[in-house]
XYZ file of C-alpha atoms in Angstrom:
618
model
C -0.064 0.028 0.028
C 1.674 3.378 -0.817
C 1.238 6.465 -2.882
C 2.846 7.323 -6.491
C 2.921 10.178 -8.793
C 3.691 10.209 -12.654
C 4.254 13.322 -15.057
C 4.478 12.806 -18.381
C 5.608 15.996 -20.330
C 6.928 17.957 -23.416
C 8.456 20.165 -21.360
C 11.203 19.609 -19.044
C 9.960 18.560 -15.583
C 11.124 20.547 -12.501
C 12.456 17.652 -10.131
C 12.449 19.757 -7.195
C 8.752 20.772 -7.794
C 7.921 17.276 -8.660
C 9.222 16.030 -5.389
C 7.685 18.545 -3.025
C 4.520 18.155 -4.756
C 5.140 13.744 -4.146
C 5.638 14.990 0.027
C 1.598 15.565 -0.503
C 0.864 12.109 -0.006
C 3.680 10.868 2.172
C 1.109 9.614 4.399
C 0.531 6.614 1.926
C 3.631 5.383 2.117
C 6.286 6.842 4.966
C 8.800 4.157 4.953
C 10.609 5.452 1.763
C 10.646 7.624 -0.904
C 12.240 7.472 -4.298
C 11.887 8.510 -7.845
C 13.117 8.108 -11.103
C 13.436 10.854 -14.141
C 14.265 9.610 -17.578
C 17.509 11.559 -19.276
C 15.221 13.449 -21.091
C 13.529 14.526 -17.893
C 10.327 14.371 -19.858
C 8.897 11.352 -17.300
C 8.550 11.463 -13.437
C 7.457 8.470 -11.638
C 8.128 9.176 -7.911
C 6.532 7.043 -5.200
C 6.138 6.780 -0.954
C 6.093 3.118 0.076
C 4.494 1.407 3.150
C 6.235 -2.113 3.801
C 3.736 -4.749 3.355
C 5.413 -7.773 1.443
C 9.425 -8.132 0.698
C 10.478 -5.045 3.446
C 13.745 -5.219 1.907
C 15.271 -2.201 -0.169
C 14.949 -4.084 -2.635
C 11.477 -4.595 -3.556
C 10.961 -0.644 -3.119
C 9.190 1.496 -5.717
C 9.563 2.894 -8.810
C 11.362 -0.722 -9.652
C 12.788 -1.363 -12.966
C 13.462 -4.350 -14.627
C 16.848 -4.889 -15.696
C 15.718 -7.025 -19.214
C 12.261 -4.865 -20.610
C 13.651 -1.578 -18.842
C 10.343 -1.208 -18.094
C 9.433 0.826 -14.809
C 6.166 0.384 -12.368
C 4.897 2.420 -9.574
C 1.796 0.579 -7.817
C 0.043 1.148 -4.919
C -2.102 -1.795 -3.466
C -2.121 -5.853 -3.097
C -2.030 -8.893 -5.376
C -3.051 -11.358 -3.312
C -2.087 -14.564 -5.907
C 0.899 -13.340 -6.124
C 2.719 -16.507 -5.674
C 0.657 -18.803 -8.014
C 1.383 -16.069 -10.423
C 5.192 -15.961 -9.516
C 5.826 -19.833 -9.549
C 3.501 -20.285 -13.011
C 6.409 -17.495 -14.663
C 9.087 -19.037 -13.109
C 7.792 -22.145 -14.684
C 8.474 -19.716 -17.807
C 11.819 -19.159 -17.215
C 11.126 -15.876 -15.507
C 13.776 -15.444 -12.664
C 12.835 -12.935 -9.774
C 14.703 -11.008 -7.230
C 12.160 -10.208 -4.529
C 9.405 -11.946 -2.993
C 7.249 -8.672 -3.536
C 4.186 -8.746 -5.686
C 5.561 -5.415 -7.544
C 7.710 -7.714 -9.545
C 5.191 -10.246 -10.237
C 3.273 -7.721 -11.882
C 6.336 -6.314 -13.925
C 6.846 -10.286 -15.393
C 3.220 -10.857 -15.816
C 3.312 -7.653 -18.549
C 6.133 -8.810 -19.681
C 4.726 -12.591 -20.372
C 0.826 -11.424 -20.639
C 0.865 -7.617 -21.917
C -2.594 -5.732 -20.946
C -4.466 -9.534 -20.698
C -2.357 -10.034 -17.299
C -5.382 -8.146 -15.616
C -7.614 -11.007 -15.911
C -4.640 -13.049 -13.793
C -4.404 -10.686 -11.265
C -6.242 -11.027 -7.749
C -6.363 -7.551 -5.545
C -6.777 -4.437 -5.071
C -4.518 -2.213 -6.881
C -3.765 0.767 -9.362
C -0.422 1.026 -11.217
C 1.702 2.495 -13.953
C 4.046 0.658 -16.011
C 6.206 2.694 -17.974
C 7.718 0.999 -21.493
C 10.832 3.319 -22.724
C 11.672 0.972 -25.614
C 7.770 1.258 -26.562
C 7.367 5.200 -25.227
C 4.413 4.322 -23.736
C 2.429 4.529 -20.212
C -0.113 1.451 -19.063
C -2.065 1.766 -16.078
C -5.501 0.265 -15.058
C -7.435 0.040 -11.770
C -8.872 -2.833 -9.724
C -11.879 -4.470 -10.704
C -14.181 -2.747 -7.509
C -12.100 0.428 -7.189
C -10.633 -0.523 -3.804
C -7.434 1.716 -5.082
C -7.522 4.883 -6.391
C -5.744 6.740 -9.405
C -6.931 10.714 -11.091
C -5.453 12.030 -13.871
C -5.195 15.457 -16.305
C -4.228 15.403 -19.440
C -3.218 19.149 -21.056
C -1.572 19.632 -24.078
C 1.745 19.887 -23.043
C 1.741 17.221 -19.677
C -0.006 14.222 -18.323
C -0.387 13.703 -14.687
C -1.742 10.156 -12.788
C -1.686 10.170 -9.229
C -3.121 8.648 -5.909
C -5.064 11.359 -4.919
C -5.639 14.919 -6.349
C -3.653 16.805 -4.173
C 0.178 16.704 -6.657
C -1.816 17.026 -9.552
C -4.066 20.406 -8.306
C -0.987 21.674 -6.784
C 1.473 21.346 -9.966
C -1.523 21.888 -12.569
C -2.941 25.140 -10.694
C -6.181 23.478 -11.254
C -8.528 25.071 -8.627
C -11.890 25.135 -10.565
C -15.206 23.781 -9.406
C -16.661 21.394 -11.450
C -20.245 21.857 -12.014
C -20.917 17.867 -13.117
C -19.345 17.240 -9.792
C -20.839 19.654 -7.496
C -24.086 18.532 -8.861
C -23.222 14.701 -8.473
C -21.795 15.503 -5.063
C -25.004 17.214 -3.500
C -27.424 14.679 -4.927
C -26.230 11.681 -4.716
C -23.135 12.004 -2.227
C -20.053 11.575 -4.111
C -18.486 12.466 -7.265
C -19.616 10.322 -10.976
C -17.360 7.524 -11.745
C -14.799 9.374 -13.449
C -15.271 12.642 -12.814
C -13.920 14.777 -9.396
C -14.623 17.915 -7.506
C -12.125 19.724 -10.023
C -13.066 20.220 -13.474
C -10.252 18.635 -15.384
C -9.007 16.104 -13.021
C -10.296 12.484 -13.976
C -10.789 9.391 -12.163
C -10.018 6.174 -14.133
C -13.157 4.165 -13.471
C -13.131 0.554 -11.333
C -12.061 -2.259 -14.009
C -10.501 -0.292 -16.339
C -6.665 -0.067 -18.276
C -5.655 3.024 -20.434
C -2.459 3.524 -22.829
C -0.997 6.859 -23.067
C 1.355 7.182 -26.113
C 4.159 9.687 -24.866
C 4.640 10.928 -28.295
C 1.781 12.169 -29.365
C -0.199 12.032 -25.497
C -3.243 10.317 -27.113
C -5.296 8.351 -24.653
C -6.323 5.097 -25.192
C -9.275 3.924 -22.416
C -10.463 0.315 -22.333
C -12.604 -1.687 -19.719
C -11.329 -5.014 -19.021
C -13.775 -6.060 -16.139
C -17.294 -6.411 -17.096
C -19.458 -7.229 -13.957
C -22.917 -6.653 -16.241
C -22.002 -9.770 -18.713
C -22.107 -12.232 -15.566
C -25.665 -10.556 -14.282
C -27.408 -10.468 -18.056
C -26.826 -14.403 -17.710
C -29.464 -16.465 -16.311
C -28.260 -17.544 -12.831
C -25.920 -21.034 -12.640
C -26.809 -23.725 -10.030
C -30.813 -22.000 -9.398
C -32.145 -25.888 -8.190
C -29.635 -26.506 -5.740
C -30.010 -26.398 -1.836
C -29.824 -23.936 1.132
C -26.689 -25.576 2.396
C -24.838 -26.036 -1.374
C -24.510 -21.831 -1.235
C -23.785 -21.798 2.174
C -20.929 -24.098 1.908
C -19.626 -22.745 -1.044
C -19.135 -19.028 0.862
C -18.358 -20.321 3.548
C -15.273 -21.883 1.269
C -14.951 -18.664 -1.110
C -14.619 -16.622 1.715
C -12.214 -18.915 3.478
C -9.798 -18.660 0.410
C -9.976 -14.909 0.363
C -9.045 -14.051 4.091
C -6.650 -16.784 3.738
C -4.931 -14.897 0.870
C -5.780 -11.452 2.315
C -3.974 -12.182 6.264
C -0.506 -12.918 4.046
C 1.643 -9.782 5.141
C 5.039 -9.370 6.365
C 3.615 -7.026 9.194
C 1.162 -7.260 11.656
C -2.736 -7.324 10.965
C -5.503 -6.396 12.785
C -9.303 -6.725 12.265
C -12.015 -4.220 11.957
C -14.570 -5.389 14.440
C -17.993 -3.150 14.233
C -20.030 -6.070 15.804
C -22.386 -6.800 12.305
C -22.626 -9.897 10.754
C -20.258 -8.799 7.653
C -16.895 -8.257 10.054
C -17.626 -10.648 12.145
C -17.262 -13.467 9.631
C -14.496 -11.734 8.696
C -12.995 -12.785 12.130
C -14.541 -15.689 12.910
C -13.425 -17.166 9.838
C -10.307 -15.296 9.929
C -9.308 -16.999 13.581
C -9.392 -20.443 11.714
C -5.745 -19.415 10.532
C -4.717 -17.297 13.417
C -4.800 -18.165 16.942
C -5.106 -15.154 18.494
C -6.395 -12.264 16.231
C -5.929 -8.208 16.987
C -9.363 -6.648 16.871
C -10.567 -3.209 17.160
C -14.185 -1.001 17.477
C -15.286 2.127 18.142
C -17.365 2.900 21.071
C -20.067 5.672 21.799
C -21.413 5.278 25.534
C -22.864 8.099 25.846
C -25.101 7.655 22.832
C -26.041 4.240 22.714
C -27.772 3.916 19.489
C -24.295 4.121 18.116
C -22.820 1.933 20.388
C -22.008 -1.433 19.187
C -19.226 -2.099 21.669
C -21.483 -4.995 23.646
C -21.909 -7.140 20.335
C -18.236 -6.959 19.324
C -17.012 -7.925 22.633
C -19.510 -11.114 21.801
C -17.378 -11.878 18.789
C -14.055 -11.016 20.352
C -14.529 -13.147 23.607
C -16.074 -16.154 21.323
C -12.953 -16.038 19.356
C -10.411 -15.269 22.034
C -8.881 -11.818 20.305
C -6.858 -9.473 21.680
C -9.734 -7.040 21.789
C -9.056 -2.678 21.647
C -11.826 -0.821 21.951
C -11.873 3.248 20.840
C -13.972 5.825 23.061
C -15.283 8.195 20.385
C -17.718 10.283 22.639
C -16.275 13.492 22.120
C -15.466 14.467 18.472
C -14.852 18.182 17.616
C -16.261 19.919 14.364
C -12.804 20.723 13.530
C -11.837 17.454 12.633
C -13.513 18.326 9.126
C -10.311 20.478 8.254
C -8.422 17.003 8.501
C -10.746 14.854 6.542
C -10.840 17.337 3.813
C -6.849 17.107 3.525
C -6.782 13.620 3.544
C -9.730 13.086 1.249
C -9.225 16.037 -1.463
C -12.976 15.632 -2.462
C -15.808 15.407 -0.470
C -18.494 13.056 0.309
C -21.552 12.781 1.731
C -20.655 9.890 4.231
C -20.031 10.988 8.302
C -19.396 7.535 9.026
C -15.778 8.415 7.432
C -15.272 10.178 11.188
C -15.185 6.931 13.150
C -13.423 5.294 9.980
C -10.409 7.535 10.392
C -10.522 7.002 14.381
C -10.750 3.578 13.787
C -7.666 3.651 11.448
C -5.880 5.618 13.749
C -6.450 3.045 16.600
C -5.148 0.245 14.113
C -2.238 2.221 13.221
C -0.781 1.750 16.440
C -0.179 -1.861 16.870
C -0.745 -2.892 13.020
C 0.141 -1.981 9.272
C -2.907 -3.891 7.864
C -6.144 -4.414 8.746
C -9.275 -6.474 7.246
C -12.922 -5.087 7.118
C -15.742 -6.381 5.935
C -16.894 -3.629 3.093
C -18.932 -5.152 0.185
C -20.783 -7.594 1.658
C -24.284 -5.556 1.584
C -24.038 -4.668 -2.269
C -23.333 -8.274 -3.249
C -25.422 -10.268 -0.621
C -28.301 -7.561 -0.653
C -28.206 -5.649 2.874
C -29.530 -2.167 2.674
C -33.279 -1.762 3.626
C -34.234 -0.010 0.202
C -33.702 -3.304 -1.281
C -36.967 -4.608 0.217
C -38.882 -1.389 -0.658
C -37.773 -2.369 -4.183
C -38.344 -5.836 -4.409
C -41.835 -5.264 -2.790
C -42.406 -2.547 -5.553
C -41.198 -4.931 -8.262
C -43.794 -7.905 -7.196
C -46.883 -5.737 -7.055
C -46.276 -3.510 -9.996
C -46.672 -6.636 -12.011
C -50.367 -6.537 -11.448
C -51.322 -3.104 -11.680
C -51.038 -1.057 -14.996
C -48.579 1.729 -15.121
C -51.417 4.295 -16.576
C -53.383 3.211 -13.748
C -50.346 3.556 -11.218
C -49.607 6.960 -11.990
C -52.610 8.298 -12.025
C -53.646 6.976 -8.214
C -50.029 8.094 -6.745
C -50.337 11.398 -8.505
C -53.588 11.992 -6.418
C -52.259 10.532 -3.093
C -49.027 12.683 -3.683
C -50.860 15.885 -3.753
C -53.172 15.362 -0.577
C -50.131 13.592 1.783
C -47.478 15.565 3.465
C -44.107 14.941 2.474
C -42.573 13.907 5.782
C -44.934 10.979 5.886
C -43.666 7.820 6.133
C -43.539 5.659 3.060
C -43.709 8.540 0.831
C -40.962 7.383 -1.315
C -42.454 4.284 -1.407
C -45.340 5.261 -2.925
C -43.768 7.831 -5.279
C -41.243 5.057 -6.429
C -44.836 2.742 -6.745
C -45.711 4.997 -9.848
C -42.885 5.537 -11.500
C -42.565 2.786 -14.558
C -40.164 -0.394 -13.683
C -37.896 0.350 -16.541
C -37.262 3.776 -15.886
C -36.440 3.754 -12.479
C -33.449 5.374 -10.685
C -31.720 4.173 -8.079
C -31.097 6.834 -5.916
C -31.286 6.215 -2.020
C -29.171 9.213 -1.197
C -32.201 11.337 0.302
C -29.878 14.503 -0.014
C -30.413 17.477 -2.277
C -32.787 16.728 -5.444
C -32.471 19.229 -8.700
C -35.674 21.093 -7.517
C -33.905 21.544 -3.782
C -30.462 22.324 -5.504
C -31.957 25.188 -7.380
C -32.704 26.565 -3.677
C -29.064 25.529 -2.404
C -27.459 27.293 -5.011
C -26.661 31.086 -5.202
C -26.033 30.875 -8.884
C -28.166 29.063 -11.361
C -25.499 28.658 -13.687
C -23.743 25.801 -11.056
C -26.943 23.766 -11.741
C -27.438 20.986 -14.067
C -29.315 17.646 -14.462
C -27.014 14.470 -12.968
C -26.523 11.044 -14.654
C -25.373 8.039 -13.494
C -25.024 4.693 -14.886
C -28.185 3.636 -13.357
C -30.429 0.848 -15.722
C -32.302 -1.985 -15.009
C -30.060 -4.674 -16.674
C -32.367 -7.567 -15.537
C -35.913 -8.606 -14.805
C -34.825 -9.357 -11.003
C -35.037 -5.459 -9.952
C -32.901 -7.175 -6.613
C -29.845 -8.501 -9.324
C -30.309 -4.963 -10.800
C -30.432 -2.279 -7.541
C -27.432 -4.298 -6.027
C -25.358 -3.822 -8.807
C -26.400 -0.637 -9.121
C -25.066 0.074 -5.717
C -21.712 -2.077 -6.848
C -20.834 0.112 -9.477
C -21.726 3.271 -7.734
C -22.390 4.086 -3.923
C -19.634 1.078 -3.027
C -16.708 2.241 -6.057
C -17.372 6.247 -5.168
C -18.715 6.169 -1.627
C -17.597 3.216 0.583
C -14.550 2.039 -0.697
C -13.282 6.060 -1.515
C -14.234 6.448 2.439
C -11.921 3.334 3.756
C -8.723 4.593 1.310
C -8.378 7.757 2.085
C -9.602 7.312 6.057
C -7.377 4.407 6.606
C -4.425 5.718 4.493
C -4.621 9.010 6.018
C -3.045 6.986 9.024
C -0.873 5.229 6.915
C -2.787 1.744 7.164
C -3.310 -0.389 4.573
C -7.102 -1.889 4.646
C -8.214 -5.472 2.650
C -11.970 -6.120 2.028
C -11.783 -10.227 1.378
C -15.868 -10.130 -0.037
C -14.312 -8.010 -2.580
C -12.550 -10.680 -4.273
C -13.611 -11.356 -7.501
C -14.697 -14.850 -7.151
C -17.215 -14.128 -4.320
C -18.333 -10.923 -6.706
C -19.377 -13.523 -9.392
C -20.728 -16.093 -7.100
C -22.934 -13.708 -5.564
C -24.072 -11.866 -8.643
C -24.484 -15.205 -10.786
C -25.216 -18.004 -8.974
C -26.718 -16.718 -5.489
C -30.572 -16.338 -6.188
C -32.151 -12.930 -5.075
C -34.699 -14.796 -2.278
C -31.479 -15.973 -0.389
C -30.624 -11.666 -0.632
C -33.903 -10.268 -0.035
C -37.001 -11.489 1.108
C -40.459 -9.753 2.471
C -38.673 -7.878 5.196
C -35.210 -9.994 5.514
C -32.021 -9.051 4.065
C -28.873 -10.577 3.537
C -30.528 -13.505 4.077
C -27.482 -15.832 2.901
C -24.258 -14.057 4.877
C -26.844 -14.881 8.501
C -27.512 -18.200 6.927
C -23.189 -18.676 7.231
C -23.350 -16.657 10.372
C -25.684 -18.896 11.952
C -23.328 -22.121 11.292
C -20.009 -20.057 12.565
C -20.991 -17.422 15.060
C -21.992 -17.954 18.751
C -25.732 -18.064 19.261
C -26.149 -15.118 21.238
C -25.339 -13.111 18.151
C -28.315 -10.539 16.925
C -28.993 -11.168 13.629
C -31.318 -7.877 13.159
C -29.617 -5.664 13.490
C -28.010 -3.286 10.918
C -25.223 -1.368 12.011
C -21.678 -0.151 10.628
C -19.237 2.187 11.953
C -22.217 5.011 12.116
C -22.034 8.658 13.453
C -24.430 10.726 15.263
C -25.088 13.550 12.793
C -28.771 14.086 13.919
C -27.665 14.386 17.070
C -24.440 16.569 16.405
C -26.170 19.231 14.317
C -29.678 19.887 16.049
C -27.247 22.437 19.201
C -23.784 22.867 20.771
C -20.714 23.123 18.816
C -21.110 20.932 15.321
C -24.440 23.765 15.130
C -22.381 26.735 15.630
C -19.392 25.498 13.131
C -21.710 25.390 10.545
C -24.165 28.129 11.220
C -20.588 30.149 11.198
C -19.684 28.125 7.818
C -22.980 29.525 6.348
C -22.951 32.686 7.135
C -19.136 33.872 6.414
C -17.792 35.481 3.553
C -16.361 32.780 2.509
C -19.223 31.013 1.257
C -19.381 31.832 -2.123
C -21.806 29.075 -3.503
C -24.158 28.224 -0.907
C -27.367 30.593 -0.655
C -27.060 31.434 2.972
C -31.371 32.149 3.335
C -31.998 28.141 2.583
C -28.928 26.662 4.725
C -30.159 28.762 7.484
C -33.601 26.814 7.427
C -32.609 23.691 6.978
C -29.821 23.916 9.991
C -33.004 25.681 11.806
C -35.663 22.553 10.699
C -32.664 19.955 12.137
C -32.814 21.829 15.529
C -36.807 21.494 15.448
C -36.509 17.857 15.160
C -35.942 16.899 11.595
C -33.351 14.247 10.804
C -31.383 15.469 7.800
C -28.378 15.241 9.609
C -25.841 13.843 6.284
C -27.653 16.932 4.303
C -25.749 19.450 6.738
C -22.990 17.259 6.965
C -22.896 17.607 2.933
C -23.192 21.387 3.524
C -20.730 21.528 6.223
C -17.794 19.302 4.656
C -18.015 21.162 0.808
C -17.594 24.837 2.480
C -14.904 23.456 4.363
C -13.138 21.970 0.887
C -13.971 24.960 -0.410
C -11.894 27.175 1.916
C -8.794 24.845 0.248
C -9.374 23.512 -3.297
C -11.276 25.682 -5.430
C -10.960 29.237 -7.139
C -13.527 31.824 -5.151
C -15.999 33.621 -6.996
């Protein structure tokens, strides 16, 4: 796990400036810093290393292959690197290290771009071929590891985070598309950022840059839709088949992801997902290190007793972090490390937990991905219900009934969203569960109408099975652009590597191509298959009815006190150039009176703090 920065320029590169920019992401790799600058001073590849595998200096990056002269910078972990190395050795390749970095270099020499199909892991990497005079770069299937780039007329920048590109390119204009996506969906869409011109390589994509012309060719190498469009396999199998296969696949993934030359810990929220990871890992380690966040004064968010049950049952070395008192000024620190605002207040406990874990370990395993793969969110029940009853009532009749009902009912009535969706055509549904600022609300929120724009996400019905479609949408958008961004930035801010066994490609394919939807969502039940496995391997006293991760009490905090005062000051500040002060104050007042729009207020707070550091003010 590390951070890299690459520049390709038609002008000579200033080395001192490039190294200072590389320093901005030193938190991603504090163990060593090295760089490569070619003889023409036109290609710079800088690297900050967090040493996980093969701790020797020989495994440092940029790594150069003496035979091919190719150079690599690589962020992430390849979990099957030993198997790939064994295959390449049989093909007469020799290795000087035991690192996965060298495996990627040799694999690229053997398979070229097709190597991506052979790699299992989380990764973003850049390979410079000085003979072919090109740059090849790629990002992992789910989007666990970030890759930003900027394409100018004379330069091309690639980086693990935005900060170095932001500094060197001088790009500080707010992206209108990014702004609208952020306030509607809680994150920017898959290939843009909040800074105009700075883009993201999408998960599961690869790119080739011609250094002579700076022409960029982007391709998709991982297409999960192909798995979902096809009929399910093994649909007549008994439940035990699915339980046993999930246990086997999860065991394989956890076993591979426990491999490291440094101490490994476990993020334990007390929920099903992280508890399954701990239970599985305990088969391979006698005494694991587990960590959780506690909120003693807010019992609604305090999962300590559930985490303690798992820790005690599997005899782990358990550490609890007390997160009772969190000052709003923490937003400045989060903005510095996240580079882009995102509406997920759980970034705070994730950051605090990562900071605590880093005192004991360099690597931690978590349960991310299980909700999207196996139907863990409450809105899946709603869509499943709607999909079933809509079949019996024609669209025109539903549309008429719902419009009449909505005109009479108050907007804040329970079930309003479900009723609204009931009136829509199934093939035109937009899966937006953020409940933040839709187009009409953004019209009130933005001070300048020129900022207002419609948003388009890759949201579409791709299967007659609505549960498959909506879980895929969350995997394709919410997981990659929210959950995994949160985990990467929060953990790497603390120089901690977090791994997610549920995102193993074999588990992903199993979830979308084999597991029937009734083992994910059925009536008021969800995440059914993982809970079946949990009943097999977790303690009998475990509570399966809860859905709680590392939550944060934003609704309570924004009602009064420090967080309320902090946001009120930001809203009314002279530095608030983009948002309508009257409307924002109205929302804050509604919260104080009992509304639960804490995440919307968190969006405003984080955006205003972010603007101070990253964008040109109007």
